[in-house]
Coordinates of C-alpha atoms in Angstrom, one line a residue:
X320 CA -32.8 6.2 29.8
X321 CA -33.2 2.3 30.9
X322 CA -32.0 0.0 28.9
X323 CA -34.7 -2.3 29.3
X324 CA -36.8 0.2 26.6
X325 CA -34.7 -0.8 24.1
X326 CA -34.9 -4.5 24.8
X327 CA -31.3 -4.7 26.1
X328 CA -31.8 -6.4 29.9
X329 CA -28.4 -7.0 31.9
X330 CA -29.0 -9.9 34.4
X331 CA -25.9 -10.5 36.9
X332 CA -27.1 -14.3 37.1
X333 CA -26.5 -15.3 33.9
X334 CA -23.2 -16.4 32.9
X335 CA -21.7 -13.8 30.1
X336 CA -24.0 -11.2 30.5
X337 CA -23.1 -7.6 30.0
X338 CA -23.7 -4.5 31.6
X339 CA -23.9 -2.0 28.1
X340 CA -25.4 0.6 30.5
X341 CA -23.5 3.3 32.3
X342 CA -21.9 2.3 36.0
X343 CA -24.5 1.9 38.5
X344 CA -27.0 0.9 36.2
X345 CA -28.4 -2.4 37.6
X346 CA -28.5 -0.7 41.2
X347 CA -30.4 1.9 40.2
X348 CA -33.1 -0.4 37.8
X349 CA -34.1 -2.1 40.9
X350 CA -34.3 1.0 43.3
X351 CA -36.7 2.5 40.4
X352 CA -38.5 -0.8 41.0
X353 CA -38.2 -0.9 44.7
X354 CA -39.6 2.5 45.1
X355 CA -42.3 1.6 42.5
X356 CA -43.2 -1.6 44.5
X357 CA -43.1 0.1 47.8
X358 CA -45.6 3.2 46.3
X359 CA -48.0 0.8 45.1
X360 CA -48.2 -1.0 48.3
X361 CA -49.1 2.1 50.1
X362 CA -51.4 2.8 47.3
X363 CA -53.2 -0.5 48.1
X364 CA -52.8 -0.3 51.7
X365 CA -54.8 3.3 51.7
X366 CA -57.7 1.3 49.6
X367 CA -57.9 -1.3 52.7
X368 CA -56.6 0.1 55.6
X369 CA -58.5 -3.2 57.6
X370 CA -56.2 -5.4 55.5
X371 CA -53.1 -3.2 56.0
X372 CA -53.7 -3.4 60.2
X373 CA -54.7 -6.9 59.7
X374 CA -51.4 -7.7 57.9
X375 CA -49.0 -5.7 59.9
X376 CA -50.6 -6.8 64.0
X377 CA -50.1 -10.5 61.7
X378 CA -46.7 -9.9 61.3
X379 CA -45.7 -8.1 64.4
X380 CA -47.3 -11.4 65.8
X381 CA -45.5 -13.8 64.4
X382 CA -42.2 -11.6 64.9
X383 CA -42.6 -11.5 68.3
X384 CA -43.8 -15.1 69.2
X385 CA -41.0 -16.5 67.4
X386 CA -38.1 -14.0 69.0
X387 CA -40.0 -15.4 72.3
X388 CA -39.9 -18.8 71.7
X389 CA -36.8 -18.7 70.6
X390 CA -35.5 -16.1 73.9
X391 CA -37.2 -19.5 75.9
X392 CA -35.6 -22.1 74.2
X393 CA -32.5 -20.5 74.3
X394 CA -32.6 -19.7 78.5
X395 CA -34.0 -22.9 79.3
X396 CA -32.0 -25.5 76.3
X397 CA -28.7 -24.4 75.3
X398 CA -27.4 -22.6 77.9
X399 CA -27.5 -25.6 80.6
X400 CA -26.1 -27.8 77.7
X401 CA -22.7 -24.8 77.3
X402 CA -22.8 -25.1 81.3
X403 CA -22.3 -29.0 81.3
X404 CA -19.9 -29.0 78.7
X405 CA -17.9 -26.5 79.9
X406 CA -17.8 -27.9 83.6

């Protein structure tokens, strides 16, 4: 049983709040919402699978153009700057 049924909510952010539910009890509120997120999701994905490819080649993307840039700036930036410092 949760205890947010019976209007009793535990939130670790707030200063004095209790936990009045068995150990474990926060951790396993949010995977029950995680898994209930993450269901829905797939749910909504199956309804638009052109959204879904649309969203995931988006963020594979953006993923991988920023780990390149990055890999660049890196090779080209701050390694000669640790070489002339070091030398």
């Amino acid at each position: 049983m949760l205890l947010s049924r019976t209007g009793a909510h535990y939130n670790p952010l707030v200063v004095g709040a209790r936990n009045t539910g068995p150990p474990g009890f926060v951790i396993s509120e949010i995977m029950l919402n995680l898994s209930g997120d993450v269901s829905y999701a797939i749910r909504q994905f199956r309804h638009s699978p052109v959204f879904a490819l649309t969203a995931i080649v988006t963020l594979a993307l953006g993923i991988g153009g920023t780990t390149a840039i990055f890999s660049l700036m890196h090779d080209v930036m701050l390694r000669s700057l640790l070489k002339n410092t070091i030398s």
